[in-house]
Amino acid sequence: MARENDADWHAKKGENQMKKILDIITDEMKKAFAANGYDENFAKVTLSNRPDLCEYQCNGAMAAAKTYKKKPIDIANGVVEQLKDSEVFEEVNAVMPGFINLKVDASFLSDYMNGMKDAKKLGMDEVENPETIIIDYGGANVAKPLHVGHLRSAVIGEALKRMGRFVGHKVIGDVHLGDWGLQMGLIIEQLRLDKPDLVYFDSSFEGEYPAESPFTLDELEQIYPKASARSKEDEEFLAKAQDTTLKLQNGDKAYTAIWKHIMALSKADLKKNYDNLDVSFDIWKGESDAQPFIGPMIKDFEDRGIAHESNGALVVDVSEETDKKEMPPCIVRKSDGAALYATSDLATIIDREQTYHPEEYIYVADKRQELHFTQVFRTAKKAGLVSEDKSLRFLGFGTMNGKDGKPFKTRAGGVMRLEYLIEDIKNAVADKMKENNSLPENEINGIAEIVGLAALKYGDLSNQATRDYIFDVDRFTSFEGNTGPYILYTIVRIKSILNRFAEEGGNLEAGTILDPVNDSQKNLMLQLTGFGATVENAFEEKAPHKICAYIYEVSNAFNSFYHETKILSEENEAQKASFIQLLKLTKKVLETCIDLLGFSAPDRM
Ligand code: ARG
C-alpha cells in the first residue's frame, strides 16, 4: 500500500530527526485511550515479551481498570476498536485479562526504513542542549609499561567519547597521564646508580643540560622494573627515590631535565600503543600539569577552613549523614608535605574548570578507585571548585580476569603487556582464517589485525563495564556467537552481496525499500528502527554494552533474513532493489555502531 509522505511521523528527505518508533506507537495508543475518555498516561507501550504473539504490547487497560472501575478486557476492547483504522498497526488485539497486542503495519515500517535511509545520522535525534564533557580515560603511567589494567579504561573511554559526540555533545578526551609519581624518583635514582657520571648528578654543573636523552626507550623500559624491584628490598633506596620525587615536584632543574627526556620517549611510545588500539585523545595532559594549581589550592583550603590538620596531615572531611559505610577524610597533604593522588585530581579540576568549562566530567578507571573518586568529588563540591549541581561521574570498571578467574597474567605470571596481548589475539584470528578459508596469505595479516582489534574491544565492551570478565582468546575470536568477529562477518557478508550485485551490473543507488516479504525481513526492519533509541540510551547510561547487545540482535536478524530470502536471484527488479537498499541500511547501522565502539570492518575475511 502506497501512502502520502505527509504523515507527521515521516522524516522528510535529508532531515535530521525521526520520531522514535516507540514514541509513534505510544502516541497512537494515547489518542485511542483519550478518545475513549481515559487518561492517556495509561497508554504505555513496550516491546513485546511474547514475540511469538506480537511485536509491541500495552498493558495499560489493567491499570486503567482500577481507576475507572471497569473490566480490563472491556477497556482493552474499546481501545482496540479505536485503532481499527490506524495506519501504524497491521493487527491490534485485546486478549484476556486485558492485554493489547500490537503488530506494526508493513508499509508503515517500509516507509520508516526509507526515512532512516535518507536521514542524517540515520534519523537519530541529536541532543537539544549540547554539553561540554571531559572524559578522563587511558590514564597510563609514564615510564611504566602499558598493561592490560589500562586496556579497559582506553577501550571504554574511547567508545564513550565517540558515542557522546555522535549524540551531539562536545566531548574532550584527556589521557591524564600518571607522570608525576614515585616512578620518576625511582628511575632517577636507578640512573644515578647505573650512570653516576651523567652531568645531571654533578651538583657543580651549571650549563645547559643536553638535548639528547641519556637513555633509549629500550633502556628506559629496563630501568623502571629494576628500580621498582630494588625499592622493595632496599629501604634507603626507596627513601632516596621519594626525596628525589619531591625535589622534582618542587622544580629541581637537573631532575626536571631528566623528567623531560623520560616524558618525550614515553609519550611517543604511548601514542604508538594507543594508535594501535585506535584510541586517541584531544589532550595529552597529566598529573604534572596540576602542579602549579596545588600550592594556591592548599593555601585556599587552609584559609577558608575547608581543610584541617589531622595527625600532621591536611585533610578535608567528606562524610555525610546518609553514608552507610565509613567515609574517611580526603587527605590533600601528607605529613611530609607531599601531595597525593587526590590532591592532583582536585588541582586538575581547577585547571579544567578554567580552561574548558565542562558541564560534565566522566572518569573511567578501575572500580577499586571508587572511594578515591567519591572523596575527590565531595571535596571539589565542598570547596566550591565546581558548582553543586555539576555532574562528576565515576565510571568504574571491573577486572579483566584470566580463565582461572584471577586477574589476567602472562603464563610466566607477570602482568601482560598490551602489545603482546594484541599480538596474541591477532595471531589467534590469523590461525582461524587460515583454517577457514582461502584468503591469500599476504592479506591475512592485515585483516587479522582489524578483526583482532574488534575481537578484543567487543570482548571487553559487550560486558557491563562494572563487571569483571574473563579474557578468553578462543571465545573472543570465534566467528560465531556474541563476538566482534561475528559482527564483522555479518558486515563482510553484506559487503560481498552488494559487490556481487554491482559486478552483475546492478545500480546500488536505485530503488526504495518495499514492504517486507517475510517475517524475518520484518523482524530485521523492526530491529533497525531501534538504532536511535539504542544509541541515545547507551550514552545516557554510559553503557557501550547496550550497543553491543543491539548489533548482536541486528546481526542475528540479518542472518536469518539472509538464510530465508533469495536476494540476488530475485527476479522482480524492484523487489531486488528493495533488498539491496535494506542491505545498505543494515550495513550503515552496523558500521555506525562499530565505529562508535571504536573498531571497523574489513572488506573480506
Ligand atoms: N594513572 C592512574 C592509574 O594508573 C589512572 C588515572 C585515572 N584518572 C584520574 N583522573 N585519576 O591508576
XYZ file of C-alpha atoms and ligand atoms in Angstrom:
617
model
C 0.000 0.000 0.000
C 1.499 3.314 -1.064
C 0.886 6.350 1.030
C 1.337 10.075 1.009
C 4.578 11.169 2.549
C 2.999 13.765 4.760
C 2.193 11.795 7.880
C 3.593 13.635 10.904
C 5.980 10.859 11.858
C 7.615 10.816 8.493
C 11.137 12.158 8.080
C 11.474 14.496 5.186
C 14.338 13.575 2.916
C 17.671 14.714 4.318
C 16.118 15.828 7.554
C 17.989 15.160 10.677
C 15.491 13.655 13.022
C 12.888 10.965 13.014
C 10.427 10.271 15.717
C 11.283 7.087 17.566
C 9.088 4.211 16.597
C 8.090 3.562 20.191
C 7.004 7.193 20.509
C 4.945 6.960 17.336
C 3.232 3.839 18.568
C 2.692 5.302 22.023
C 1.174 8.447 20.516
C -1.288 6.339 18.512
C -2.171 4.487 21.654
C -2.609 7.703 23.630
C -5.045 9.006 21.050
C -7.056 5.811 21.341
C -7.150 5.936 25.154
C -8.108 9.609 25.086
C -10.834 9.027 22.502
C -12.497 6.642 24.937
C -12.210 9.129 27.757
C -9.262 7.526 29.561
C -6.159 9.274 30.787
C -3.526 8.949 28.090
C -0.866 8.147 30.676
C -2.242 4.628 30.690
C -1.163 4.226 27.068
C 2.310 2.953 27.805
C 3.747 0.689 25.111
C 6.688 -1.679 25.447
C 8.450 -4.204 23.280
C 6.521 -7.430 23.438
C 7.706 -10.066 25.845
C 5.854 -12.617 23.737
C 7.421 -12.095 20.300
C 5.563 -15.184 19.109
C 2.272 -13.309 19.565
C 3.039 -9.694 18.826
C 5.746 -7.082 18.363
C 4.682 -4.491 20.918
C 2.245 -4.549 23.777
C 0.303 -2.224 26.031
C -0.788 -3.286 29.499
C -2.475 -0.004 30.336
C -6.005 -1.386 30.381
C -5.209 -3.324 33.542
C -4.091 -0.212 35.391
C -6.933 1.882 33.967
C -9.466 -0.714 35.146
C -8.838 0.213 38.765
C -9.276 3.923 38.131
C -12.407 3.609 36.033
C -13.896 0.610 37.848
C -14.332 -1.376 34.676
C -13.179 -4.767 33.483
C -9.715 -4.540 31.897
C -10.845 -6.509 28.855
C -13.675 -4.053 28.222
C -11.265 -1.141 28.290
C -8.846 -3.026 26.028
C -11.606 -3.876 23.563
C -12.696 -0.256 23.432
C -9.175 0.956 22.742
C -8.659 -1.699 20.076
C -11.843 -0.523 18.383
C -10.370 2.997 18.102
C -7.237 1.644 16.442
C -9.020 -0.280 13.688
C -8.098 2.257 11.029
C -4.663 3.202 12.324
C -2.002 3.368 9.655
C 0.625 2.345 12.162
C -0.749 -1.080 13.014
C -1.420 -4.165 10.994
C -3.018 -6.009 13.874
C -4.341 -4.893 17.242
C -5.815 -7.489 19.592
C -7.233 -7.413 23.051
C -6.544 -10.613 24.972
C -7.524 -11.715 28.456
C -7.284 -10.379 31.017
C -6.740 -7.059 29.227
C -3.513 -7.039 27.241
C -3.369 -5.155 23.981
C -1.121 -6.920 21.473
C 0.254 -4.917 18.589
C 1.756 -5.694 15.219
C 3.227 -2.891 13.179
C 1.900 -2.189 9.711
C 4.194 -3.360 6.911
C 4.029 -0.192 4.823
C 4.452 1.979 7.860
C 7.617 0.040 8.541
C 8.985 0.235 5.000
C 8.285 3.973 4.962
C 10.170 4.255 8.199
C 13.121 2.364 6.661
C 13.194 4.723 3.693
C 13.113 7.635 6.107
C 16.091 6.275 8.029
C 17.998 5.585 4.856
C 17.761 9.218 3.758
C 18.055 10.935 7.119
C 21.189 12.371 8.642
C 22.637 10.122 11.370
C 20.041 7.511 10.438
C 17.342 9.746 11.850
C 18.633 9.854 15.404
C 17.729 12.896 17.478
C 20.726 14.957 18.431
C 20.640 16.378 21.946
C 18.915 19.728 22.197
C 21.450 21.276 24.528
C 24.939 20.078 23.685
C 27.247 19.992 26.676
C 30.983 20.123 27.031
C 32.024 16.841 28.568
C 35.506 15.915 29.706
C 36.259 12.236 29.620
C 39.307 11.306 31.644
C 40.436 7.920 30.383
C 43.510 5.980 29.389
C 45.371 7.055 32.493
C 48.620 5.348 31.534
C 51.562 5.822 33.839
C 54.594 7.250 32.116
C 57.703 5.050 32.004
C 55.784 2.054 33.229
C 54.625 -0.465 30.669
C 51.071 -0.010 29.418
C 49.437 -3.161 30.698
C 46.038 -4.786 30.460
C 44.906 -2.851 33.505
C 44.867 0.233 31.287
C 43.251 -1.514 28.373
C 39.724 -1.265 29.704
C 39.990 2.412 30.500
C 41.188 3.158 26.968
C 38.620 0.969 25.256
C 35.609 2.066 27.313
C 36.594 5.735 27.361
C 37.127 5.848 23.619
C 33.691 4.331 22.996
C 32.041 6.840 25.351
C 33.813 9.714 23.644
C 32.594 8.625 20.223
C 29.075 7.967 21.478
C 28.890 11.350 23.190
C 29.977 13.136 20.049
C 27.543 11.224 17.915
C 24.587 12.225 20.067
C 25.746 15.817 19.688
C 27.872 16.786 22.682
C 31.237 18.466 22.631
C 33.456 15.823 24.143
C 37.059 16.343 25.164
C 39.153 13.264 25.803
C 42.075 13.699 28.186
C 44.573 10.884 28.709
C 45.524 12.226 32.140
C 48.898 10.523 32.358
C 50.371 9.377 35.624
C 53.556 11.361 35.021
C 54.399 12.825 38.384
C 54.667 9.967 40.802
C 57.256 7.894 42.574
C 58.251 6.087 39.392
C 60.108 9.242 38.396
C 62.209 9.314 41.554
C 62.865 5.593 41.218
C 64.086 5.947 37.658
C 66.292 8.913 38.500
C 67.849 7.109 41.458
C 68.434 3.953 39.414
C 70.040 6.087 36.755
C 72.317 7.594 39.373
C 73.488 4.081 40.274
C 73.893 2.929 36.679
C 75.399 6.069 35.193
C 76.824 8.167 38.045
C 78.904 10.228 35.648
C 75.969 11.896 33.934
C 76.003 15.688 34.267
C 72.612 15.598 35.947
C 74.266 14.170 39.031
C 77.102 16.695 39.090
C 76.000 19.312 41.606
C 78.625 21.759 40.382
C 77.277 21.658 36.814
C 75.833 24.985 35.769
C 75.453 24.794 31.981
C 72.544 23.745 29.803
C 71.584 20.103 30.154
C 71.984 18.058 26.967
C 69.135 17.958 24.461
C 69.793 14.310 23.833
C 68.347 11.702 26.131
C 70.816 9.830 28.365
C 68.890 6.601 27.675
C 66.940 4.978 24.879
C 63.364 3.798 25.156
C 64.619 0.230 25.471
C 66.896 1.225 28.315
C 64.121 3.187 29.977
C 61.928 0.117 29.847
C 64.618 -1.811 31.709
C 65.292 0.884 34.303
C 61.870 1.079 35.893
C 61.363 -2.620 36.698
C 64.879 -2.776 38.051
C 64.336 0.290 40.234
C 60.952 -0.895 41.371
C 62.341 -4.286 42.406
C 65.196 -2.640 44.247
C 62.862 -0.316 46.144
C 61.080 -3.318 47.597
C 64.247 -4.637 49.151
C 66.291 -1.538 49.773
C 64.626 0.918 52.116
C 67.319 3.505 51.776
C 66.941 3.468 48.014
C 63.194 3.890 48.358
C 63.642 6.833 50.735
C 66.020 8.481 48.282
C 63.600 7.963 45.428
C 60.822 9.543 47.478
C 63.001 12.501 48.261
C 64.012 12.859 44.623
C 60.356 12.716 43.564
C 59.556 15.537 45.956
C 62.502 17.571 44.646
C 61.353 17.021 41.079
C 57.873 18.187 42.053
C 59.421 21.294 43.577
C 61.191 22.136 40.354
C 64.717 20.734 40.728
C 66.478 21.663 37.481
C 68.543 18.530 36.914
C 65.662 16.190 37.724
C 63.316 18.199 35.573
C 65.746 17.806 32.679
C 65.774 14.014 33.117
C 61.999 14.003 33.554
C 61.578 15.757 30.209
C 63.558 13.018 28.486
C 61.501 10.345 30.185
C 58.329 12.133 29.107
C 59.345 12.569 25.476
C 60.328 8.937 24.975
C 57.450 7.522 26.908
C 54.758 9.693 25.382
C 55.845 8.774 21.864
C 55.670 5.126 22.815
C 52.277 5.524 24.466
C 50.919 7.309 21.408
C 52.009 4.388 19.292
C 50.269 1.961 21.628
C 47.055 3.965 21.702
C 47.198 4.320 17.919
C 47.356 0.551 17.628
C 44.192 0.415 19.689
C 42.573 3.104 17.565
C 42.276 5.238 20.673
C 43.042 8.939 20.544
C 42.977 11.899 22.888
C 42.333 15.576 22.380
C 44.516 16.478 25.319
C 47.707 14.873 26.479
C 47.855 16.377 29.923
C 48.877 14.605 33.064
C 49.222 14.865 36.803
C 52.251 17.117 36.345
C 50.049 19.784 34.749
C 48.158 20.080 38.008
C 51.285 21.022 39.935
C 51.005 24.835 39.513
C 47.491 24.737 40.940
C 48.352 22.710 44.031
C 50.094 25.338 46.188
C 47.417 28.035 45.859
C 44.652 25.447 46.242
C 46.052 24.105 49.516
C 46.528 27.612 50.861
C 42.973 28.474 49.914
C 41.657 25.320 51.610
C 43.522 26.305 54.776
C 42.461 29.954 54.651
C 38.803 29.151 54.264
C 38.876 26.332 56.776
C 37.884 23.755 54.198
C 40.770 21.564 55.321
C 42.199 20.958 58.767
C 45.233 19.270 60.307
C 44.940 15.695 61.402
C 47.966 13.740 62.659
C 50.226 16.126 60.803
C 48.382 15.693 57.535
C 45.948 18.148 55.970
C 42.514 16.631 55.397
C 39.020 17.546 54.264
C 36.053 15.910 55.984
C 33.729 14.469 53.410
C 31.489 12.121 55.358
C 27.770 12.649 55.068
C 24.974 11.645 57.402
C 23.477 9.293 54.888
C 26.710 7.309 54.421
C 26.191 3.639 55.122
C 29.894 2.879 55.183
C 32.615 4.812 56.905
C 33.886 7.639 54.717
C 37.465 8.548 55.616
C 38.526 12.172 55.146
C 40.214 13.187 51.905
C 43.923 13.703 52.550
C 45.238 16.606 50.498
C 48.707 16.869 52.002
C 50.769 14.210 53.740
C 52.637 14.928 56.946
C 55.910 15.171 54.990
C 54.375 17.880 52.824
C 53.886 15.691 49.747
C 50.829 15.978 47.556
C 48.740 12.873 46.900
C 46.668 11.347 44.158
C 43.576 13.198 45.434
C 45.471 16.492 45.560
C 46.405 16.141 41.946
C 42.871 15.209 40.862
C 41.471 18.228 42.724
C 44.005 20.609 41.218
C 43.259 19.136 37.798
C 39.612 20.063 38.269
C 40.667 23.673 38.835
C 42.658 23.589 35.592
C 39.766 22.017 33.695
C 37.227 24.493 35.044
C 39.397 27.400 33.958
C 40.419 26.023 30.609
C 37.452 24.041 29.304
C 34.376 24.986 31.401
C 32.885 21.485 31.147
C 29.314 20.779 32.190
C 30.161 17.199 32.946
C 33.157 15.089 33.960
C 33.440 11.380 33.373
C 36.345 9.437 34.853
C 36.953 5.961 33.517
C 39.111 3.982 35.934
C 39.293 0.713 37.840
C 36.314 0.357 40.165
C 38.673 -0.162 43.076
C 39.303 3.586 42.846
C 35.712 4.366 43.746
C 36.471 5.609 47.261
C 39.136 7.933 45.888
C 36.744 9.490 43.408
C 33.953 9.824 45.947
C 36.348 11.722 48.212
C 37.592 13.902 45.366
C 34.089 14.727 44.109
C 32.820 15.596 47.559
C 35.845 17.739 48.287
C 35.519 19.524 44.950
C 31.916 20.435 45.730
C 32.521 21.259 49.360
C 35.351 23.601 48.399
C 33.335 25.077 45.556
C 35.825 24.089 42.870
C 32.734 23.117 40.886
C 29.119 24.080 41.343
C 26.922 21.875 43.498
C 24.939 20.613 40.517
C 27.875 19.744 38.285
C 27.870 16.199 37.090
C 31.013 14.466 38.297
C 30.761 10.904 37.312
C 32.950 7.911 38.023
C 32.651 5.000 35.676
C 34.439 2.201 37.489
C 35.197 -0.925 35.561
C 35.815 -4.447 36.750
C 38.888 -6.595 36.400
C 39.897 -8.466 33.328
C 40.489 -11.973 34.576
C 42.202 -14.989 33.073
C 40.449 -18.295 32.576
C 41.418 -19.204 36.129
C 39.201 -16.378 37.364
C 42.166 -14.412 38.696
C 43.451 -11.102 37.309
C 44.901 -11.725 33.889
C 48.602 -12.611 33.880
C 51.048 -13.988 31.393
C 51.998 -17.614 31.543
C 55.140 -16.560 33.404
C 52.915 -14.893 35.981
C 53.715 -11.294 35.185
C 51.400 -8.544 34.066
C 50.820 -8.985 30.344
C 51.924 -6.107 28.208
C 49.345 -4.719 25.907
C 51.422 -5.166 22.777
C 51.765 -8.886 23.403
C 48.110 -9.205 24.151
C 47.191 -7.565 20.861
C 49.708 -9.725 19.058
C 48.294 -12.895 20.644
C 44.777 -12.096 19.636
C 45.810 -11.183 16.111
C 47.650 -14.487 15.742
C 44.642 -16.407 17.004
C 42.484 -14.703 14.387
C 45.044 -15.332 11.643
C 45.150 -19.041 12.542
C 41.374 -19.261 12.316
C 41.377 -17.516 8.985
C 43.998 -19.875 7.619
C 41.888 -22.842 8.687
C 38.625 -21.387 7.468
C 39.125 -20.038 4.026
C 41.218 -19.316 1.043
C 42.243 -15.702 1.531
C 45.647 -15.015 0.052
C 48.430 -15.400 2.607
C 49.635 -11.821 2.110
C 46.234 -10.360 3.035
C 45.701 -12.404 6.154
C 47.940 -10.371 8.428
C 46.324 -7.025 7.678
C 42.830 -8.417 8.016
C 43.679 -10.307 11.193
C 44.791 -7.027 12.725
C 41.413 -5.410 12.068
C 39.472 -8.462 13.200
C 41.718 -8.962 16.227
C 41.077 -5.440 17.437
C 37.344 -5.971 17.056
C 37.596 -9.237 18.997
C 39.477 -7.515 21.789
C 37.266 -4.443 22.029
C 33.956 -6.228 21.603
C 35.069 -8.866 24.126
C 35.532 -6.046 26.590
C 32.675 -3.711 25.696
C 29.984 -6.364 25.443
C 30.191 -6.797 29.211
C 28.642 -4.329 31.556
C 31.629 -2.166 32.467
C 31.406 -2.663 36.231
C 31.573 -6.437 35.927
C 34.743 -8.469 35.946
C 35.135 -10.532 32.822
C 37.189 -13.425 31.613
C 39.592 -12.766 28.833
C 39.219 -15.800 26.626
C 41.061 -15.589 23.318
C 39.273 -18.615 21.869
C 35.840 -17.266 22.625
C 36.597 -13.673 21.657
C 37.990 -14.666 18.276
C 35.220 -17.090 17.401
C 33.344 -16.222 14.225
C 30.130 -17.447 15.810
C 28.191 -16.274 18.837
C 28.195 -12.913 20.523
C 31.655 -11.804 19.385
C 33.308 -8.999 17.462
C 34.302 -11.269 14.561
C 30.687 -12.446 14.192
C 29.519 -8.843 13.817
C 32.280 -8.156 11.298
C 31.457 -11.340 9.456
C 27.889 -10.115 9.057
C 29.065 -6.796 7.645
C 31.501 -8.535 5.301
C 28.688 -10.789 4.112
C 26.595 -7.723 3.253
C 29.528 -6.072 1.518
C 30.127 -9.103 -0.635
C 26.467 -9.320 -1.696
C 26.495 -5.641 -2.604
C 29.722 -6.112 -4.547
C 28.341 -9.042 -6.464
C 25.190 -7.090 -7.246
C 27.278 -4.220 -8.607
C 29.516 -6.585 -10.593
C 26.419 -8.054 -12.201
C 25.534 -4.575 -13.390
C 23.136 -3.615 -10.609
C 22.703 0.011 -9.609
C 23.394 0.355 -5.893
C 21.649 3.701 -5.728
C 18.343 2.694 -7.293
C 15.117 1.602 -5.651
C 13.235 2.077 -2.432
C 12.579 -0.293 0.399
C 9.284 -2.108 -0.137
C 7.091 -3.873 2.377
C 8.698 -6.943 3.965
C 8.185 -10.214 2.103
C 8.534 -12.490 5.120
C 8.690 -12.463 8.906
C 12.451 -12.485 9.036
C 12.621 -9.397 6.868
C 10.046 -7.687 9.018
C 11.994 -8.599 12.112
C 15.161 -7.149 10.601
C 13.309 -3.927 9.850
C 11.922 -3.751 13.373
C 15.415 -4.202 14.740
C 16.774 -1.436 12.563
C 14.165 1.013 13.861
C 15.795 0.711 17.283
C 19.040 2.392 16.268
C 18.470 5.953 17.508
C 16.854 4.985 20.784
C 19.631 2.478 21.481
C 22.487 4.900 20.912
C 20.824 7.672 22.891
C 20.062 5.387 25.775
C 23.512 3.775 25.716
C 25.147 7.162 26.059
C 22.644 8.314 28.652
C 23.556 5.319 30.781
C 27.225 5.333 29.754
C 26.721 1.764 28.669
C 28.506 0.726 25.465
C 27.413 -2.861 26.143
C 23.919 -1.837 25.077
C 25.214 -1.029 21.617
C 26.933 -4.423 21.513
C 23.707 -6.178 22.502
C 21.872 -4.216 19.833
C 24.225 -5.054 16.966
C 24.207 -8.666 18.000
C 20.416 -8.659 17.601
C 20.639 -6.827 14.284
C 23.251 -9.289 13.022
C 21.133 -12.255 14.044
C 18.103 -10.707 12.383
C 20.058 -10.027 9.234
C 21.497 -13.526 9.055
C 18.054 -15.115 9.465
C 16.742 -12.893 6.714
C 19.703 -13.805 4.538
C 19.147 -17.523 5.038
C 15.432 -17.329 4.328
C 15.419 -14.969 1.392
C 16.758 -15.226 -2.126
C 18.317 -11.851 -2.689
C 20.446 -11.759 -5.826
C 18.335 -14.373 -7.606
C 15.133 -12.382 -7.042
C 13.550 -11.870 -10.448
C 11.398 -8.854 -9.738
C 13.811 -5.958 -10.218
C 12.006 -3.558 -7.892
C 11.954 -6.226 -5.190
C 15.638 -6.962 -5.675
C 16.462 -3.254 -5.493
C 14.433 -3.073 -2.285
C 16.516 -5.878 -0.741
C 19.686 -4.103 -1.806
C 18.574 -0.863 -0.167
C 17.702 -2.707 3.027
C 21.119 -4.361 2.967
C 22.738 -0.980 2.618
C 20.734 0.361 5.522
C 21.655 -2.638 7.670
C 25.308 -2.159 6.795
C 25.140 1.517 7.678
C 23.546 0.798 11.042
C 26.138 -1.862 11.880
C 29.080 0.178 10.645
C 27.945 3.261 12.520
C 27.635 1.228 15.701
C 31.038 -0.435 15.459
C 32.597 2.914 14.740
C 31.037 4.181 17.977
C 32.559 1.192 19.736
C 35.932 2.004 18.237
C 36.592 -0.599 15.577
C 35.940 -1.205 11.903
C 35.232 -3.986 9.444
C 37.495 -5.302 6.690
C 36.254 -5.831 3.125
C 36.816 -9.546 3.320
C 37.599 -12.065 5.996
N 47.096 6.713 36.384
C 46.021 6.147 37.147
C 46.266 4.654 37.349
O 47.054 4.043 36.639
C 44.670 6.314 36.496
C 44.234 7.742 36.340
C 42.741 7.896 36.361
N 42.338 9.281 36.257
C 42.329 10.176 37.243
N 41.983 11.400 36.993
N 42.686 9.822 38.446
O 45.655 4.071 38.231
